Short mmCIF file of N, CA and C in Angstrom, two decimals:
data_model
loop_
_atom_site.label_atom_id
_atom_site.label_comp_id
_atom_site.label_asym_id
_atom_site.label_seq_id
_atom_site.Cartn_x
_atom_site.Cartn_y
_atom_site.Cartn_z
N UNK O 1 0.82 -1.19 0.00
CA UNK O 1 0.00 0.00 0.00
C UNK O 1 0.87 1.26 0.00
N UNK O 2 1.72 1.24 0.85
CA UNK O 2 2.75 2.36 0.79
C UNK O 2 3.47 2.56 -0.14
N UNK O 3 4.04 1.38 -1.31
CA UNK O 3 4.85 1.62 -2.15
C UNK O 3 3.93 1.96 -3.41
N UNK O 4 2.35 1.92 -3.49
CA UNK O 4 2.08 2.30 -4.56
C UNK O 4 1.06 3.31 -4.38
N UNK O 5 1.45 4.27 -3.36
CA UNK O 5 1.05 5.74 -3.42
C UNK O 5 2.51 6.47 -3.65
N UNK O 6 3.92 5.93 -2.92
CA UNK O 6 4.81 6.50 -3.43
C UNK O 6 5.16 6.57 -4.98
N UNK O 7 4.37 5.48 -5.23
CA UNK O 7 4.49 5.70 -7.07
C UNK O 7 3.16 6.69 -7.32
N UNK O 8 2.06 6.52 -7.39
CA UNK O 8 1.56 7.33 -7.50
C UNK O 8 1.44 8.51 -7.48
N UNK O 9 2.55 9.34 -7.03
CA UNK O 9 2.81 10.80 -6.81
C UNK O 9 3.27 11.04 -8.19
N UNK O 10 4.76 10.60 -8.49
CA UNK O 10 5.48 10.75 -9.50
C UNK O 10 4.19 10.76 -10.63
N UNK O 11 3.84 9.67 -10.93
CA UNK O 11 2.87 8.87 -12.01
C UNK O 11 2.02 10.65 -12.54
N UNK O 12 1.12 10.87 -11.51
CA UNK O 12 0.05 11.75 -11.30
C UNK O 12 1.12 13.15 -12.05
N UNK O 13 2.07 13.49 -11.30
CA UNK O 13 3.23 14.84 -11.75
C UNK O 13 3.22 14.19 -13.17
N UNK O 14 3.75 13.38 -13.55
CA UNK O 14 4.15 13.10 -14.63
C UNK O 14 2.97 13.17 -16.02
N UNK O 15 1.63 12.90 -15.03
CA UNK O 15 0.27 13.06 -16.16
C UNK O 15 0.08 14.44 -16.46
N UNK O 16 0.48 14.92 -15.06
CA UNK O 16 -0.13 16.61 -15.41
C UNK O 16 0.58 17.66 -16.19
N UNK O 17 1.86 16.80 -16.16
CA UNK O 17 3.27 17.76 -16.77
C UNK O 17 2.75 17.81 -18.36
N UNK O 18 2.32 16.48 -18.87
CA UNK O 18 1.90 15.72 -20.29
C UNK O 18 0.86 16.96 -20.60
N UNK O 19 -0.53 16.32 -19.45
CA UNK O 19 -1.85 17.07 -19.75
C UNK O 19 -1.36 18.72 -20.47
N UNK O 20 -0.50 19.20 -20.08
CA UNK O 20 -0.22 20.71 -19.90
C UNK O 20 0.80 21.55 -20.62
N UNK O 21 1.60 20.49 -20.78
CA UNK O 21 2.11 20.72 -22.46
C UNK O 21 1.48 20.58 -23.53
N UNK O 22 0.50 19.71 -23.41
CA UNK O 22 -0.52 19.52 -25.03
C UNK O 22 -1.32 20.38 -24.97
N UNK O 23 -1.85 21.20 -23.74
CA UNK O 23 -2.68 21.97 -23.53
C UNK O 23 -2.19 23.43 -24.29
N UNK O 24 -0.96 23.30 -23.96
CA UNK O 24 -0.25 24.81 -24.23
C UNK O 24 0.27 24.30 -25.93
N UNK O 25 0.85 23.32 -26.09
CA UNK O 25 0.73 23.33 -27.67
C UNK O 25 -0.32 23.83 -28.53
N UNK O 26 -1.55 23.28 -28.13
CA UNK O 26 -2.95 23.69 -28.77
C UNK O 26 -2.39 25.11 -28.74
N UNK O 27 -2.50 26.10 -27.71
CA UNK O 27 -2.69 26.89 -27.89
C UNK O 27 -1.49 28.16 -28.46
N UNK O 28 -0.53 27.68 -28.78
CA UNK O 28 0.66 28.40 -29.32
C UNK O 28 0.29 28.60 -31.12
N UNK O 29 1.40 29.52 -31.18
CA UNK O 29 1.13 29.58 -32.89
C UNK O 29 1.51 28.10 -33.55
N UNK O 30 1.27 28.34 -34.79
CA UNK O 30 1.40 26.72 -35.63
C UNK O 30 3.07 26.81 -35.84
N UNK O 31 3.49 25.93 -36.50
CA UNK O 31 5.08 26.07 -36.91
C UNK O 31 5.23 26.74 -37.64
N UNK O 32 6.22 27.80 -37.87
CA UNK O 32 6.87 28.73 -38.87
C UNK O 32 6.96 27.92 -40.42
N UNK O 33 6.50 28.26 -41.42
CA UNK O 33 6.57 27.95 -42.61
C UNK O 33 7.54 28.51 -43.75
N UNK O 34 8.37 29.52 -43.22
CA UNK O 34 8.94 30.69 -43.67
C UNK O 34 10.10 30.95 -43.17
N UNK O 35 11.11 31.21 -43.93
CA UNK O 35 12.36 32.38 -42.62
C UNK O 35 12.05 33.01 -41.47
N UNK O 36 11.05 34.14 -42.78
CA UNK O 36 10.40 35.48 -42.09
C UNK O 36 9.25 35.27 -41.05
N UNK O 37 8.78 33.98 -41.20
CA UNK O 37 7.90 33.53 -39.87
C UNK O 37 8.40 32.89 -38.91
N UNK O 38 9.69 32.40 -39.02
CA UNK O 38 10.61 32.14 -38.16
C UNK O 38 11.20 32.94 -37.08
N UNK O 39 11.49 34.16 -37.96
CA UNK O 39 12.01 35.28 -37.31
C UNK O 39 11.45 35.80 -36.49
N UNK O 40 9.86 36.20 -37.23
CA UNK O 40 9.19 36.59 -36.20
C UNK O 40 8.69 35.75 -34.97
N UNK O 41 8.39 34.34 -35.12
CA UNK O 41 8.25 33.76 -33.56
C UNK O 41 9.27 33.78 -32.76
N UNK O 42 11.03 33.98 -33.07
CA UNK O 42 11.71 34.23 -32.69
C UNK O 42 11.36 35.54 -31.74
N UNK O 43 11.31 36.34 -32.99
CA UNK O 43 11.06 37.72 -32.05
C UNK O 43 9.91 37.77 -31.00
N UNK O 44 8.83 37.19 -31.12
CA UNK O 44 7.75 36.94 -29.91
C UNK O 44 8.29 36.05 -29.43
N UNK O 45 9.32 35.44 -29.37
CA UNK O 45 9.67 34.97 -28.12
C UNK O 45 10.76 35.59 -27.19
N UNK O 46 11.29 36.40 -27.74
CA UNK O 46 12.83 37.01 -27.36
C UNK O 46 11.66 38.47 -26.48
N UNK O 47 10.74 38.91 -26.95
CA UNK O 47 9.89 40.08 -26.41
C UNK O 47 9.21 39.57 -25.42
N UNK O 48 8.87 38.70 -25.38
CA UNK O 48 7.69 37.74 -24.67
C UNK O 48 8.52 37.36 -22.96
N UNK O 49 9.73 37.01 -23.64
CA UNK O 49 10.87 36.65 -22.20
C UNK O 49 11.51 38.14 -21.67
N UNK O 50 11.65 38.96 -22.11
CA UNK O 50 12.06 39.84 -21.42
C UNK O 50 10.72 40.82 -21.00
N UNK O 51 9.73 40.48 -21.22
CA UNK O 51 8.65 41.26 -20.67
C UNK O 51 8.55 40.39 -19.22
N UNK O 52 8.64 39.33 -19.11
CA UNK O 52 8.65 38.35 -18.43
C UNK O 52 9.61 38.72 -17.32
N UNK O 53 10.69 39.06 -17.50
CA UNK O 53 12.17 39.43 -16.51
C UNK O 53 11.85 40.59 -16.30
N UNK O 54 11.43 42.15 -17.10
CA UNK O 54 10.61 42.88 -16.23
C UNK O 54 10.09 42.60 -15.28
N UNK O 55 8.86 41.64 -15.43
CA UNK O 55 7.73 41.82 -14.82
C UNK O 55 8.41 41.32 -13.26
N UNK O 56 9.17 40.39 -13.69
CA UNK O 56 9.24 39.44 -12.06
C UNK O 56 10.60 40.55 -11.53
N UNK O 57 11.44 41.47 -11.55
CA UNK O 57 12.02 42.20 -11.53
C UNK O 57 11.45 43.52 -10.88
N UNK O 58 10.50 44.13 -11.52
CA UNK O 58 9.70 44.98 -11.16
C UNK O 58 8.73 44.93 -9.44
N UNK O 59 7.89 43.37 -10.21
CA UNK O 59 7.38 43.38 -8.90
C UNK O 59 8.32 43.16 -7.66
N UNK O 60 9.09 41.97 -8.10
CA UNK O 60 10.23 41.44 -7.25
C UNK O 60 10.54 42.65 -5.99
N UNK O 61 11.14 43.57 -6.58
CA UNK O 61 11.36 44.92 -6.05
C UNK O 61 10.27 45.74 -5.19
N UNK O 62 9.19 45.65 -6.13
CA UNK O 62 8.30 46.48 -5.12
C UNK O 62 7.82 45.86 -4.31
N UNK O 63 7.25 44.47 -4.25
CA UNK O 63 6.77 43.64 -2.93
C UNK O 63 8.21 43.79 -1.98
N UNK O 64 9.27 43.61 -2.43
CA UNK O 64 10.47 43.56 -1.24
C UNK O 64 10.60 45.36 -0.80
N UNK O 65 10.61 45.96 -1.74
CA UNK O 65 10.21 47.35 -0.63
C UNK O 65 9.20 47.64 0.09
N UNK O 66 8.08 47.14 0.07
CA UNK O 66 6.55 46.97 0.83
C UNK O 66 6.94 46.74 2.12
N UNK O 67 7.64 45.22 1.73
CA UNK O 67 7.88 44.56 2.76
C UNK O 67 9.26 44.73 3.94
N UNK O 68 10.13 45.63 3.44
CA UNK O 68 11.49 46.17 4.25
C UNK O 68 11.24 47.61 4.61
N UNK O 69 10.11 48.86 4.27
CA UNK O 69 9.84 49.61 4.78
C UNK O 69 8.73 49.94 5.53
N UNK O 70 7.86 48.75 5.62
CA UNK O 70 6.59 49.25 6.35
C UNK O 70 6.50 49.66 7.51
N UNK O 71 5.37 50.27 7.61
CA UNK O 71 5.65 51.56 8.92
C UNK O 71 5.78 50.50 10.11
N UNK O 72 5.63 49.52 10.55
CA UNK O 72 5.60 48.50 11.87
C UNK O 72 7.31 48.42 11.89
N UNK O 73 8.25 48.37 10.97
CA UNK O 73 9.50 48.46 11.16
C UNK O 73 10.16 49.76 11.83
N UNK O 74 9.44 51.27 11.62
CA UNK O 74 9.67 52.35 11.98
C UNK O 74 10.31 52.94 10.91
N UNK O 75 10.25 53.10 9.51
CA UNK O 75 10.68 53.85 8.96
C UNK O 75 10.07 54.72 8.49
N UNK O 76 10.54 55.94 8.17
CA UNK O 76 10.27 57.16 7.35
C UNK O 76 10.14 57.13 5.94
N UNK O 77 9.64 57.49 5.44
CA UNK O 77 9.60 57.61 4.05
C UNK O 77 10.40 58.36 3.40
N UNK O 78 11.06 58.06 2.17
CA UNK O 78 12.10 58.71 2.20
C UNK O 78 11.56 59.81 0.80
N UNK O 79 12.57 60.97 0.63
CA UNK O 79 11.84 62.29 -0.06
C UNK O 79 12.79 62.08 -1.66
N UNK O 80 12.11 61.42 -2.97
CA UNK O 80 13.29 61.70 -3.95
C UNK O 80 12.72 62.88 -4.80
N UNK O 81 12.00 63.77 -4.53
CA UNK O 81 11.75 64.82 -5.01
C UNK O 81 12.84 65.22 -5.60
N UNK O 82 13.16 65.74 -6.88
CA UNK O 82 14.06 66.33 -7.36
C UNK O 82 14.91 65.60 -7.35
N UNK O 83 15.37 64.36 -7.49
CA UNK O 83 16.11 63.65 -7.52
C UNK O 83 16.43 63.51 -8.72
N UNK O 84 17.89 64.11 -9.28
CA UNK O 84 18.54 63.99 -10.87
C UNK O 84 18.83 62.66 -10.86
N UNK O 85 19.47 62.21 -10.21
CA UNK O 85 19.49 60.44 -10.31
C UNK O 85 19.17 59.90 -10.84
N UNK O 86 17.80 59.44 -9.75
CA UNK O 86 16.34 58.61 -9.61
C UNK O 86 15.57 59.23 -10.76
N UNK O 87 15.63 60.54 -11.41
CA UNK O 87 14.95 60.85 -12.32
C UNK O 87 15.54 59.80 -13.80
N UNK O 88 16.57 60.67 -14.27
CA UNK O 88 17.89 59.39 -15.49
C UNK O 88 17.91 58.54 -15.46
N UNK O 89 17.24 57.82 -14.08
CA UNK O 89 17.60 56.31 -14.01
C UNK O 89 16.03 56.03 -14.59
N UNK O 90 14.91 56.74 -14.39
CA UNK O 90 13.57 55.26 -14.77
C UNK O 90 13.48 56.55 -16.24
N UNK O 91 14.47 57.49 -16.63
CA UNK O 91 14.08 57.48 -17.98
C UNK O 91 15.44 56.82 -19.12
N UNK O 92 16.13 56.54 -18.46
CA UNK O 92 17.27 56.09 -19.29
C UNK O 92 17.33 54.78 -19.44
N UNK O 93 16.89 53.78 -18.53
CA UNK O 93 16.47 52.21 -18.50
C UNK O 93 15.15 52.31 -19.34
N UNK O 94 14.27 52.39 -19.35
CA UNK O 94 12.96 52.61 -20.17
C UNK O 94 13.54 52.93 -21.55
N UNK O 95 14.60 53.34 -21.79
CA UNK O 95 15.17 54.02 -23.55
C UNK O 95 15.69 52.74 -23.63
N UNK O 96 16.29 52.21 -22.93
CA UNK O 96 17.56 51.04 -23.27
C UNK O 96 16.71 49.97 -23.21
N UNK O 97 15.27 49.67 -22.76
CA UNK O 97 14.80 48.66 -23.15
C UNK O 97 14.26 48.58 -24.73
N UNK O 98 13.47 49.79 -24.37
CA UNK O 98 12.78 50.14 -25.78
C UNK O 98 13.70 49.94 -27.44
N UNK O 99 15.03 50.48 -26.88
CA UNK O 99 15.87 50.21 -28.24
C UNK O 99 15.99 48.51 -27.93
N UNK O 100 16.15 48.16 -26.96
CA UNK O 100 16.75 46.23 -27.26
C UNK O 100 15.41 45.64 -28.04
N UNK O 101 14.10 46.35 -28.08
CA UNK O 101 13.06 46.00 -28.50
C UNK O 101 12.90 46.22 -30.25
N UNK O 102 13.35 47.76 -30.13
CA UNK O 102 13.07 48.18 -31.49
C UNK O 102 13.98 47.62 -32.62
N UNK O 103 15.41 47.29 -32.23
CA UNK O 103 16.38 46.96 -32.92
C UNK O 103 16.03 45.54 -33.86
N UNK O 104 15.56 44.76 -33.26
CA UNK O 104 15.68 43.54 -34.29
C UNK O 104 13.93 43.55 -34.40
N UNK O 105 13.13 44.44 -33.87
CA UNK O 105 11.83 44.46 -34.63
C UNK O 105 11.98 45.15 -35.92
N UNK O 106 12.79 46.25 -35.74
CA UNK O 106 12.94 47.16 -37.03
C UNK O 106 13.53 46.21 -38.06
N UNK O 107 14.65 45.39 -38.00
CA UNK O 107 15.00 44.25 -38.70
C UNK O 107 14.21 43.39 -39.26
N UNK O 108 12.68 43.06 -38.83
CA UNK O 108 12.12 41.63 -39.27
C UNK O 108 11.09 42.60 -40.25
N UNK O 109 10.55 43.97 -39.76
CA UNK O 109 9.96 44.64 -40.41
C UNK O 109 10.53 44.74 -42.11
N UNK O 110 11.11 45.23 -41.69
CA UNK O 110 12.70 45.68 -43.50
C UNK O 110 12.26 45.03 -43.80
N UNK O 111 12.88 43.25 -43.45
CA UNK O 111 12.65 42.22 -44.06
C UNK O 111 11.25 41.87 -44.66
N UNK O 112 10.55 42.21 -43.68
CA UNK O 112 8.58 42.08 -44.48
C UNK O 112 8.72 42.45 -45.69
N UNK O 113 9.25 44.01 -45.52
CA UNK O 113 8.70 44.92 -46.62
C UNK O 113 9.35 44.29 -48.41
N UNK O 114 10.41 43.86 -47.95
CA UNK O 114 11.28 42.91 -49.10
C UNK O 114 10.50 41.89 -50.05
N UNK O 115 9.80 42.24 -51.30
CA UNK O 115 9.10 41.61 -51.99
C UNK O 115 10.03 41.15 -53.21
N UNK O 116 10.83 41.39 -53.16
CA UNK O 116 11.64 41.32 -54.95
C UNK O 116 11.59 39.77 -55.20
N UNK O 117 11.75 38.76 -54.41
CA UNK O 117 11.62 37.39 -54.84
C UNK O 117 10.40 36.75 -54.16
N UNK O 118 8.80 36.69 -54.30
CA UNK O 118 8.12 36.08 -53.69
C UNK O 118 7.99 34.13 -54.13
N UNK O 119 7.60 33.77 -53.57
CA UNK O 119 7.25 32.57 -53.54
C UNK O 119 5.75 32.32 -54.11
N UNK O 120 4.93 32.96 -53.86
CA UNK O 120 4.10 33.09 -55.05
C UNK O 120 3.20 34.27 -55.18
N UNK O 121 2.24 35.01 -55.82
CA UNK O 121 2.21 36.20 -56.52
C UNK O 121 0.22 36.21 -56.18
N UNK O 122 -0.38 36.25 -55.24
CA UNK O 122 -1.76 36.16 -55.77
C UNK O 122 -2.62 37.56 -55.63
N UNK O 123 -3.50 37.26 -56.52
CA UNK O 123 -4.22 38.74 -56.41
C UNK O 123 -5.59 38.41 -56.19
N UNK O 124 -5.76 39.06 -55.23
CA UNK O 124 -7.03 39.11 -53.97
C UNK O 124 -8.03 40.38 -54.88
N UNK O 125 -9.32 40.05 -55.07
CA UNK O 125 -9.87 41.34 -55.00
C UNK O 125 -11.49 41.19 -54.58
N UNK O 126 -11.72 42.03 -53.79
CA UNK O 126 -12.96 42.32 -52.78
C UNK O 126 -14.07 43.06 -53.85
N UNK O 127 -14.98 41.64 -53.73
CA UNK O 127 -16.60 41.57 -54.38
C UNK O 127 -17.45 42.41 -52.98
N UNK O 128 -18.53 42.63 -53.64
CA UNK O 128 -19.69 43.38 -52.62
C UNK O 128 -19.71 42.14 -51.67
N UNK O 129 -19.59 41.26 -51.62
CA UNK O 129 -19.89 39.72 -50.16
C UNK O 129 -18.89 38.55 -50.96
N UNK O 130 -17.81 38.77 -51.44
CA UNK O 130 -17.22 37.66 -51.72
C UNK O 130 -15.75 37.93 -51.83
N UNK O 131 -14.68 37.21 -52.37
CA UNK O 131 -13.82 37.43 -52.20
C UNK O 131 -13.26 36.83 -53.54
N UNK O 132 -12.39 37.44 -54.73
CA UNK O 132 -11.66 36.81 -55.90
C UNK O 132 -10.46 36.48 -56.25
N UNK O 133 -9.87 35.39 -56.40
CA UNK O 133 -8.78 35.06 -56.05
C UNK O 133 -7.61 34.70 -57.30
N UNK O 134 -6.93 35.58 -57.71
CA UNK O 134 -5.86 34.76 -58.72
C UNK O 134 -4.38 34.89 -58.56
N UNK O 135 -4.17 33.56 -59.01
CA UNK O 135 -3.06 33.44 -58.71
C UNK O 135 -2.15 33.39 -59.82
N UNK O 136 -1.30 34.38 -60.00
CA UNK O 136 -0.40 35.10 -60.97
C UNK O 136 1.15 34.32 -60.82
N UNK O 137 1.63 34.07 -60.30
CA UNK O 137 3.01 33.58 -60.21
C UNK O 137 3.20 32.55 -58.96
N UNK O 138 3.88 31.51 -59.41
CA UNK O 138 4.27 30.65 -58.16
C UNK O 138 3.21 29.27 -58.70
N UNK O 139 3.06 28.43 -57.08
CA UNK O 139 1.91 27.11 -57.64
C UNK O 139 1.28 27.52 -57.35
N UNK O 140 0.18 26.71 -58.67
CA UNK O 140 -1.28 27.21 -58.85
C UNK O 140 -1.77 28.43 -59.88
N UNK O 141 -0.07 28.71 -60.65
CA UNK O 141 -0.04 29.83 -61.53
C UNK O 141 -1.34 29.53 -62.05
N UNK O 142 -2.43 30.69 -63.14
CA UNK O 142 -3.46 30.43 -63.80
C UNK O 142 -4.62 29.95 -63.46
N UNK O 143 -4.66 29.65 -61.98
CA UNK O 143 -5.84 29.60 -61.12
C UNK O 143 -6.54 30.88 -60.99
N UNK O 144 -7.76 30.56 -60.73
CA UNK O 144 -8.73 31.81 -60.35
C UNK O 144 -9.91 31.68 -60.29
N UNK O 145 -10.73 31.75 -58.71
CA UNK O 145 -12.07 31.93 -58.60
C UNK O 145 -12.17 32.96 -57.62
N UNK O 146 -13.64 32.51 -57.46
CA UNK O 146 -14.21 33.33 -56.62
C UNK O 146 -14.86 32.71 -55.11
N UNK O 147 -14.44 33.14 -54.14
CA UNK O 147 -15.07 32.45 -52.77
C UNK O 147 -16.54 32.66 -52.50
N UNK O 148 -17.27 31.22 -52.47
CA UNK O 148 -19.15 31.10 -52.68
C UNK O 148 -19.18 31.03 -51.02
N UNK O 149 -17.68 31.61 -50.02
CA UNK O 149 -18.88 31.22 -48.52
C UNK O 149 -19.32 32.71 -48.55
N UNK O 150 -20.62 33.10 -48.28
CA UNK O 150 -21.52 34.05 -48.23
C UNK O 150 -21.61 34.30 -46.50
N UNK O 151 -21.67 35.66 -45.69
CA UNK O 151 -21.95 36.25 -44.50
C UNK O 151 -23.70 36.34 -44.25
N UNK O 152 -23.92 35.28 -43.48
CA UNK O 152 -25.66 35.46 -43.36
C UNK O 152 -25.81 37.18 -43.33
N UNK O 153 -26.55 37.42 -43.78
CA UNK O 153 -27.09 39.41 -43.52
C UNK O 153 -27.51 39.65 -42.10
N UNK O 154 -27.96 38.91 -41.32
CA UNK O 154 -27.42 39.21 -40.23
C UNK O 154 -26.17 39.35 -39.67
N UNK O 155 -25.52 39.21 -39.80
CA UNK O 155 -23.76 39.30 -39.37
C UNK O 155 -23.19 40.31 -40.57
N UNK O 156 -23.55 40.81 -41.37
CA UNK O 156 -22.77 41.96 -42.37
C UNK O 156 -22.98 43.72 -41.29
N UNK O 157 -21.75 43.72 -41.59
CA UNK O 157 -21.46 45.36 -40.39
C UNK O 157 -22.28 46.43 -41.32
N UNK O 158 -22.42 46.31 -42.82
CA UNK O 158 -23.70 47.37 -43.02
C UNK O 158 -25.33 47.51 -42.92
N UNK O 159 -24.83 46.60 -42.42
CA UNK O 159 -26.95 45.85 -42.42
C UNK O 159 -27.26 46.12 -40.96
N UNK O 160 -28.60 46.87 -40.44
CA UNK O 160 -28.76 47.05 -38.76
C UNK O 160 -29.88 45.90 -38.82
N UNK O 161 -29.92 45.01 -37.94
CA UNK O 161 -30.54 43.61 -37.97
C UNK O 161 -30.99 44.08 -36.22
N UNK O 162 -32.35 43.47 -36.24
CA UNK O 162 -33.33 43.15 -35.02
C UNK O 162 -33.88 41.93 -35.54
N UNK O 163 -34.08 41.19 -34.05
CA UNK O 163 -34.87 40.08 -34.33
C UNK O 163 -36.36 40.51 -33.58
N UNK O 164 -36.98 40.20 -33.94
CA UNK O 164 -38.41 40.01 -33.28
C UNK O 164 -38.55 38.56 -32.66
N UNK O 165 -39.53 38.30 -31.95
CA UNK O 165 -39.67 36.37 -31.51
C UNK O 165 -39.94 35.27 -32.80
N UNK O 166 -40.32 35.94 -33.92
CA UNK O 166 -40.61 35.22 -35.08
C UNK O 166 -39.47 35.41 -35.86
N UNK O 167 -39.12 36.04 -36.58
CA UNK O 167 -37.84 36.02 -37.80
C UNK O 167 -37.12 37.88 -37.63
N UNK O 168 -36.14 37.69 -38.60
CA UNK O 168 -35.18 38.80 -38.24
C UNK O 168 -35.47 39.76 -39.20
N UNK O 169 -35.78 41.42 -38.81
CA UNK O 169 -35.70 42.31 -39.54
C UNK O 169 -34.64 43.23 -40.01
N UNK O 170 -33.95 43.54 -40.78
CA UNK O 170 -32.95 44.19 -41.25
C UNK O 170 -33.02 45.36 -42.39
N UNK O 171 -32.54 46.21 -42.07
CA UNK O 171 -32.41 47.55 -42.96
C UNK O 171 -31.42 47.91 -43.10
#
């Protein structure tokens, strides 16, 4: 009995670790198909972790000052009014994040904008409720229709739709 609740602990950790990675797979982006979609999950992840080291940094700090000056210890509050310092310091850290941010976003951007070799070429053009599709260069060259899924008129953003208890009126 004892040796198979000591297994049972592990077993149970070990289901939930499973359960909760597949959980979080579902919900992540799909795999990069691209360089440039590479790059960019790169970059949401490189932004994503240092928002992260902020955050636990930030609070880190302010719960431990909460907690090392509260008035039951006897301290005073201290005055940084006019403080040239304390001023340079939360505007000069705030610049130096912002550039570690902007620097290789501005990079993946460029790269967006870079069309000279696409992979394939299609031209989209917007019907009154449909959508037309051709495809000019790449696979599928010489293809071209038109998309038949239709927006019930209830759900179109120019149409003002009421229902009554019987059927739906729209103008």
């Amino acid at each position: 009995m004892k040796g198979s609740k000591l297994l049972s602990i592990p077993a149970g950790l070990a289901g939930l670790a499973a359960a909760v990675n597949a959980h979080a797979l579902e919900w992540y982006f799909q795999a990069p198909g691209s360089q440039l979609a590479r790059e960019i999950d790169h970059l949401h992840q490189y932004v994503m972790w240092l928002i992260i080291v902020i955050f636990v940094v930030v609070f880190g700090f302010m719960f431990w000052a909460c907690y090392a000056h509260r008035k039951s210890k006897g301290h005073a509050a201290e005055q940084f009014h006019e403080n040239t310092t304390v001023e340079i310091l939360w505007t000069v850290i705030p610049a130096i994040i912002l550039i570690g941010i902007a620097w290789p976003v501005t990079k993946v951007v460029i790269a967006q904008k870079d069309t000279s070799a696409p992979d394939i070429t299609v031209k989209v053009t917007g019907y009154q409720w449909k959508w037309g599709y051709d495809y000019i260069k790449g696979e599928g060259e010489g293809i071209s229709f038109v998309s038949m899924l239709t927006t019930p008129r209830r759900r179109r953003a120019s149409t003002i739709c009421s229902r009554s208890t019987t059927r739906w009126w729209c103008r």
